[in-house]
């Protein structure tokens, strides 16, 4: 996913994201907010969907973001390894107002860490629905205490838009840094 052009390391054509979490935590709504810039309550995903969104870095380089949005329904779990295969950024999502979804997030991380042991992917955890502050049952500290090698724990609200762009920007930058094999190098800025 990298190449050299005139001696400079360049990012190749695409970055694949995989979003997983319990049913109805807000994964599809999060993608609608990020890609379409609108809040659109969505019905639960059946199976999985794929969305594409191009981004342009300030140096003019364009990269396609490919988002695999997978249902959290148990009947699709056997398909998950096929879905996350080849993904560079894996986002495990939970609803901050649902203890059950956070417990399932813990289970997803366990499964993913074991499956991705030798894969060069970024693993992130994202708490959703932070606009429902009065109904919150999972604290930021609890999420940060997950016993896994996650690259980021973040929270955002697809409804208000708070933190959504920052979350995806961090994911992209973390992946670019990893690809460039130099965590101290600032990644190219996204326009």
JSON list of C-alpha atoms in Angstrom, two decimals, residues 9 13 21 33 38 51 73 81 129 183 186 189:
[
{"chain": "A", "resi": 9, "resn": "UNK", "atom": "CA", "xyz": [7.01, 7.43, -0.25]},
{"chain": "A", "resi": 13, "resn": "UNK", "atom": "CA", "xyz": [-5.00, 3.88, -4.08]},
{"chain": "A", "resi": 21, "resn": "UNK", "atom": "CA", "xyz": [-20.07, -3.84, 16.77]},
{"chain": "A", "resi": 33, "resn": "UNK", "atom": "CA", "xyz": [-22.44, 11.44, 8.96]},
{"chain": "A", "resi": 38, "resn": "UNK", "atom": "CA", "xyz": [-25.82, 14.40, 7.29]},
{"chain": "A", "resi": 51, "resn": "UNK", "atom": "CA", "xyz": [-19.31, 2.43, 0.81]},
{"chain": "A", "resi": 73, "resn": "UNK", "atom": "CA", "xyz": [-26.24, -9.82, 14.28]},
{"chain": "A", "resi": 81, "resn": "UNK", "atom": "CA", "xyz": [-13.14, -13.09, 8.68]},
{"chain": "A", "resi": 129, "resn": "UNK", "atom": "CA", "xyz": [-24.13, 8.22, 20.78]},
{"chain": "A", "resi": 183, "resn": "UNK", "atom": "CA", "xyz": [5.50, 6.93, 13.83]},
{"chain": "A", "resi": 186, "resn": "UNK", "atom": "CA", "xyz": [3.70, 13.69, 10.48]},
{"chain": "A", "resi": 189, "resn": "UNK", "atom": "CA", "xyz": [-2.67, 16.67, 5.83]}
]
